[in-house]
Amino acid sequence: MPRAFITGITGQDGQHLAEFLHGKGYEVFGMVKGQNNPRMSQVVEEFPFVQPVPGDLADLPSLVKALEMAQPDEVYNLGAISFVALSFNQAELTANITGLGVLRMLEAIRMVGGHTNNPIRFYQASSSEMFGKVRETPQTELTPFHPRSPYGCAKVFGHDICVNYRESYDLFACSGILFNHEGPRRGLEFVTRKVTNAVARIKLGLQSEVVLGTLDTKRDWGYAGDYVEAMWLMLQQDRPDDYVIATGETHTIADLLDRAFAAVGIDDWHPYVRQDPKFMRPAEVDLLIGDATKARTQLGWTPKVDFDTLVTMMVEHDLQLEATKHGMPVPARS
Ligand code: NAP
């Protein structure tokens, strides 16, 4: 039975990946930060097959102990301070966890190695935010980086150190440059889920408006369930490499509002949306749109869930969630 070790198990991707790998017959170990992490009990309840292992990306000895305990064939480093807005307020923490955390994980792998002459394979969760003020459109694996946030800067370090350790120490280390991916497990602080949850609450009469920043910001949004398959595929290749993972389509926040409100039968969302500069970034990224040709041709990967299906799925999930929470009937589909 192959063994996988996932940092960021309590996050959106960690949960999708754990489910995916379990389906592939893996024994799954999830690294848990903190002495009583409240999100872990939910993970254990939903995914009882996940074996929790204590550890923190800020603490190298804890990573070494975690790897010794899990003895993994594959390590997926998904743990990070991942919210761009927070990274502007807590830049040093972001650099430490999202950036230096990758270096610590790589060092831990070098120290522990791999069991049975089978070196550990490593996946690093890189991000389209590294492209920031984009130099070309669409972005590929060869597009130069120009990050526009402390998060983006930390991810560039993580990406570069991953490439450097691959070249210097012959590690099987891959970096997935993933464009935004969403789903019902997305944190409520991220704009897609903030919108779909607010739309559900507005439909149920629990909330009157949603307050957002810029509405013309464009993103390449895919479904997290599709993207974790790409992570796994990268580690099954003969040689380690880096890949852009994206849909190649772009949509504005206004498009997101159109689709989300339409899913509950509301045609004009303007009365329910207010803009506040508080939600605008100090430096915004440009048009992010990825060219995943390399992943398509070399990994055989393609996204399956399109934008409309994704947004509708999230709204329907949030309607169910909020209705159940408040003891209300779930409205019929619009
Ligand atoms: P997420 O939901 O925000 O999850 C982040 C995870 O990191 C949580 O499980 C969190 O655990 C963990 N973490 C935070 N600080 C840690 C520390 N000091 N030590 C160990 N773990 C720590 O993020 P996601 O959406 O699943 O994304 C997964 C990864 O992909 C992240 O690295 C993210 O930056 C990257 N990425 C995401 C996207 C996207 O669109 N989702 C796109 C590109 C790249 P706690 O519960 O303990 O806080």
XYZ file of C-alpha atoms and ligand atoms in Angstrom:
382
model
C 0.000 0.000 0.000
C 1.658 3.314 -0.997
C 1.900 5.917 1.771
C 1.170 9.628 1.325
C 1.919 12.434 3.768
C -0.059 15.666 3.362
C 0.625 19.017 5.030
C -2.414 21.314 5.027
C -4.771 18.366 5.588
C -7.397 20.641 7.205
C -7.481 22.921 4.150
C -9.562 22.670 1.002
C -6.999 20.834 -1.135
C -5.803 18.603 1.698
C -9.309 17.180 2.096
C -9.816 16.652 -1.645
C -6.393 15.059 -1.981
C -6.898 12.750 1.024
C -10.168 11.537 -0.483
C -8.566 11.086 -3.910
C -5.520 9.177 -2.626
C -7.644 6.966 -0.383
C -9.644 6.064 -3.503
C -6.352 5.080 -5.153
C -5.525 2.718 -2.269
C -3.036 4.931 -0.404
C -2.489 4.986 3.323
C -2.953 8.683 4.097
C -1.162 10.639 6.840
C -2.185 14.235 7.521
C 0.000 16.699 9.369
C -1.856 18.615 12.059
C -0.631 21.895 13.508
C -1.367 22.950 17.086
C -2.219 21.081 20.246
C -5.986 21.088 19.755
C -6.639 22.067 16.137
C -10.414 22.602 15.889
C -10.524 21.844 12.140
C -8.929 18.431 12.635
C -11.918 16.880 14.417
C -14.038 17.670 11.347
C -11.411 16.061 9.070
C -11.216 12.925 11.230
C -15.007 12.671 11.325
C -15.375 13.058 7.547
C -12.256 11.080 6.574
C -11.680 8.463 9.303
C -8.969 6.827 7.180
C -6.643 9.836 7.628
C -3.959 9.198 10.240
C -3.107 12.475 12.032
C 0.559 13.247 12.635
C 1.619 16.309 14.663
C 3.898 18.885 13.042
C 4.330 22.506 12.053
C 5.983 24.038 8.982
C 7.705 26.511 11.316
C 9.466 23.704 13.189
C 12.015 21.543 11.337
C 12.455 18.882 14.081
C 8.691 18.339 14.098
C 8.776 17.734 10.325
C 11.581 15.204 10.676
C 9.647 13.357 13.405
C 6.467 13.460 11.318
C 8.228 11.902 8.320
C 9.885 9.262 10.510
C 6.446 8.387 11.848
C 4.623 8.338 8.488
C 7.414 6.788 6.362
C 5.809 8.187 3.217
C 6.460 7.412 -0.431
C 4.975 10.757 -1.422
C 4.850 14.119 0.390
C 2.352 16.780 -0.674
C 3.209 20.181 0.817
C -0.112 22.029 0.806
C 0.287 23.787 4.164
C 0.627 27.568 3.918
C -0.679 30.938 4.982
C -2.731 30.946 1.801
C -4.950 34.031 1.985
C -3.406 36.913 0.011
C -5.176 39.619 2.057
C -3.831 38.177 5.333
C -0.330 38.061 3.859
C -0.293 41.871 3.586
C -1.007 42.103 7.338
C 1.189 39.198 8.437
C 3.985 39.313 5.882
C 6.694 37.878 8.131
C 4.521 34.928 9.194
C 3.678 34.310 5.537
C 7.353 34.353 4.540
C 8.114 31.931 7.369
C 5.353 29.373 6.708
C 4.576 29.717 2.997
C 8.199 30.350 1.963
C 10.666 28.949 4.509
C 8.264 26.109 5.340
C 9.078 24.617 1.924
C 12.806 24.726 2.657
C 12.230 22.996 6.012
C 10.110 20.294 4.376
C 12.809 19.675 1.744
C 15.498 19.511 4.429
C 13.383 17.060 6.438
C 13.070 14.880 3.327
C 16.825 14.968 2.818
C 17.356 13.939 6.457
C 14.804 11.135 6.500
C 15.252 10.088 2.863
C 12.958 7.328 1.815
C 12.406 3.771 2.937
C 13.201 0.590 0.989
C 15.462 2.271 -1.593
C 12.453 4.263 -2.668
C 13.253 7.983 -2.316
C 10.401 10.219 -1.181
C 8.655 12.104 -3.998
C 7.736 15.701 -3.160
C 4.954 17.954 -4.439
C 5.052 21.719 -3.787
C 1.870 23.799 -4.018
C 3.029 26.749 -6.113
C 0.587 29.419 -7.256
C -0.428 31.607 -10.189
C -0.022 34.534 -7.744
C 3.713 34.220 -8.539
C 2.951 35.732 -11.992
C 1.267 38.809 -10.418
C 2.029 41.716 -12.728
C 2.027 39.391 -15.665
C 4.727 39.527 -18.333
C 2.691 37.565 -20.894
C -0.784 36.159 -21.361
C -1.597 33.331 -20.995
C 1.014 32.263 -18.451
C 3.080 29.089 -18.896
C 5.842 27.317 -16.957
C 8.325 29.684 -18.683
C 6.594 32.988 -17.868
C 8.801 35.105 -15.536
C 7.476 35.754 -12.028
C 6.504 39.200 -10.705
C 4.591 38.603 -7.459
C 2.361 41.393 -6.112
C 1.842 40.306 -2.499
C 3.863 38.882 0.398
C 2.035 35.611 -0.337
C 3.191 35.671 -3.977
C 6.764 36.497 -2.898
C 6.802 33.616 -0.401
C 5.452 31.233 -3.055
C 8.222 32.306 -5.472
C 10.810 31.405 -2.832
C 9.086 28.057 -2.225
C 8.986 27.362 -5.955
C 12.609 28.335 -6.575
C 13.966 26.373 -3.603
C 12.049 23.329 -4.804
C 13.678 23.606 -8.248
C 17.043 24.280 -6.609
C 16.867 21.178 -4.367
C 15.844 19.075 -7.358
C 18.862 20.289 -9.313
C 21.323 20.294 -6.386
C 20.415 17.079 -4.576
C 18.617 15.114 -7.261
C 15.385 15.083 -5.249
C 12.180 14.003 -6.964
C 10.584 17.401 -6.342
C 7.746 18.791 -8.479
C 6.013 22.122 -8.358
C 2.433 22.567 -9.503
C 1.732 26.159 -10.513
C -1.970 26.029 -9.772
C -4.387 28.733 -10.803
C -7.352 29.447 -8.503
C -9.413 26.394 -7.690
C -12.524 26.374 -5.635
C -15.336 24.181 -4.335
C -17.685 23.724 -1.399
C -14.674 23.144 0.901
C -13.136 26.551 0.111
C -12.633 28.763 3.195
C -15.320 31.432 3.716
C -12.688 34.181 3.513
C -12.020 33.521 -0.196
C -14.126 35.544 -2.639
C -15.845 32.656 -4.452
C -17.087 31.029 -1.249
C -17.834 34.412 0.325
C -20.156 35.070 -2.616
C -21.803 31.627 -2.803
C -22.391 31.538 0.955
C -23.807 35.091 0.965
C -26.084 34.264 -1.989
C -27.432 31.229 -0.119
C -28.018 33.319 3.014
C -29.682 36.115 1.022
C -31.996 33.574 -0.604
C -32.900 32.220 2.853
C -33.461 35.738 4.254
C -30.520 35.438 6.665
C -28.455 38.273 5.155
C -29.282 41.384 3.107
C -26.080 42.133 1.168
C -22.525 41.074 0.419
C -19.643 43.559 0.618
C -16.827 43.103 -1.906
C -13.767 44.876 -3.363
C -13.125 45.171 -7.103
C -15.703 43.500 -9.343
C -13.751 43.517 -12.601
C -10.840 41.442 -11.271
C -10.362 38.442 -13.566
C -9.410 34.947 -12.477
C -8.942 31.516 -14.024
C -11.148 29.437 -11.691
C -11.224 25.629 -11.694
C -12.580 22.916 -9.401
C -10.328 21.714 -6.552
C -11.406 18.086 -7.063
C -9.944 18.190 -10.590
C -6.733 19.903 -9.499
C -5.662 17.370 -6.857
C -5.577 14.697 -9.562
C -2.927 16.785 -11.334
C -0.818 16.880 -8.138
C -0.847 13.087 -7.974
C -0.135 12.681 -11.700
C 3.010 14.832 -11.358
C 4.443 12.397 -8.805
C 3.731 9.358 -11.015
C 5.996 10.520 -13.889
C 9.467 9.143 -14.632
C 11.094 12.540 -14.089
C 10.210 15.409 -11.727
C 9.081 18.635 -13.402
C 6.902 21.738 -12.955
C 3.464 22.178 -14.499
C 0.870 24.936 -14.865
C -2.600 23.705 -13.906
C -5.431 25.906 -15.138
C -8.659 25.929 -17.125
C -7.473 28.524 -19.683
C -10.735 30.455 -19.180
C -11.098 33.686 -17.276
C -14.073 35.246 -15.474
C -14.646 38.445 -13.508
C -16.112 38.699 -10.010
C -19.155 40.200 -11.768
C -19.464 36.944 -13.796
C -19.280 35.040 -10.515
C -22.119 37.193 -9.117
C -24.198 36.647 -12.293
C -23.877 32.878 -12.050
C -24.260 32.597 -8.256
C -27.396 34.778 -8.035
C -28.870 33.086 -11.126
C -28.515 29.747 -9.311
C -31.088 30.949 -6.731
C -33.345 32.620 -9.320
C -32.210 36.257 -8.783
C -31.528 38.012 -12.135
C -30.288 41.396 -10.883
C -27.695 41.173 -8.103
C -26.913 44.911 -7.902
C -29.313 45.637 -4.965
C -27.516 42.973 -2.914
C -23.880 43.930 -3.575
C -21.930 46.802 -2.020
C -18.303 47.683 -2.774
C -15.867 48.782 -0.077
C -12.230 49.795 -0.750
C -11.342 47.901 2.451
C -11.558 44.701 0.392
C -9.233 45.928 -2.369
C -5.615 44.747 -2.382
C -2.781 47.310 -1.976
C -1.353 45.883 -5.235
C -3.644 43.891 -7.513
C -2.510 41.149 -9.876
C -3.245 41.466 -13.586
C -5.181 39.143 -15.812
C -4.308 35.655 -14.612
C -5.036 32.995 -17.194
C -3.063 29.783 -17.453
C -1.902 27.705 -20.397
C -1.947 24.084 -19.188
C -0.793 22.575 -22.502
C 2.189 20.858 -20.871
C -0.020 19.185 -18.226
C -2.495 18.158 -20.912
C 0.109 16.630 -23.183
C 2.552 15.148 -20.635
C 0.243 14.228 -17.748
C -2.923 13.612 -19.742
C -4.715 15.998 -17.340
C -7.789 18.045 -18.241
C -10.256 19.931 -16.033
C -13.705 18.339 -15.997
C -15.887 20.825 -14.089
C -16.631 24.120 -15.888
C -17.203 27.535 -14.284
C -21.016 27.481 -14.316
C -21.172 23.973 -12.852
C -18.624 24.907 -10.192
C -20.473 28.020 -9.012
C -23.841 26.249 -9.039
C -22.356 23.353 -7.036
C -21.040 25.786 -4.414
C -24.317 27.715 -4.122
C -26.333 24.499 -3.761
C -23.938 23.237 -1.085
C -24.228 26.515 0.835
C -28.029 26.545 0.573
C -28.110 23.081 2.106
C -25.552 24.014 4.768
C -27.238 27.256 5.852
C -30.774 25.832 5.715
C -29.749 22.847 7.866
C -27.884 25.083 10.306
C -30.970 27.271 10.795
C -33.578 24.480 10.719
C -35.128 25.763 7.477
C -36.358 23.853 4.427
C -33.961 23.883 1.438
C -35.545 25.963 -1.359
C -36.384 24.083 -4.572
C -33.783 24.394 -7.394
C -34.255 27.497 -9.574
P -6.175 26.411 2.747
O -7.557 25.841 2.663
O -6.014 27.805 3.226
O -5.317 25.449 3.680
C -4.069 25.842 4.182
C -3.563 24.763 5.116
O -2.280 25.141 5.606
C -4.462 24.493 6.332
O -4.645 23.111 6.475
C -3.619 25.027 7.488
O -3.802 24.305 8.681
C -2.216 24.762 6.986
N -1.203 25.519 7.708
C -1.198 26.853 8.005
N -0.116 27.142 8.743
C 0.573 25.995 8.924
C 1.757 25.663 9.616
N 2.464 26.569 10.310
N 2.181 24.376 9.596
C 1.459 23.429 8.938
N 0.329 23.670 8.274
C -0.119 24.956 8.270
O -5.445 26.301 1.321
P -5.857 25.427 0.027
O -6.788 26.210 -0.796
O -6.196 24.061 0.450
O -4.477 25.429 -0.762
C -3.505 24.412 -0.561
C -2.153 24.932 -0.991
O -2.199 25.298 -2.371
C -1.681 26.177 -0.244
O -0.285 26.106 -0.132
C -2.064 27.300 -1.184
O -1.256 28.431 -0.975
C -1.816 26.647 -2.528
N -2.605 27.170 -3.641
C -3.953 27.225 -3.525
C -4.698 27.687 -4.609
C -6.207 27.731 -4.542
O -6.816 28.374 -5.421
N -6.845 27.064 -3.595
C -4.051 28.084 -5.780
C -2.663 27.973 -5.855
C -1.940 27.504 -4.782
P -4.542 24.875 10.002
O -5.898 24.297 9.951
O -3.752 24.352 11.104
O -4.526 26.366 9.905
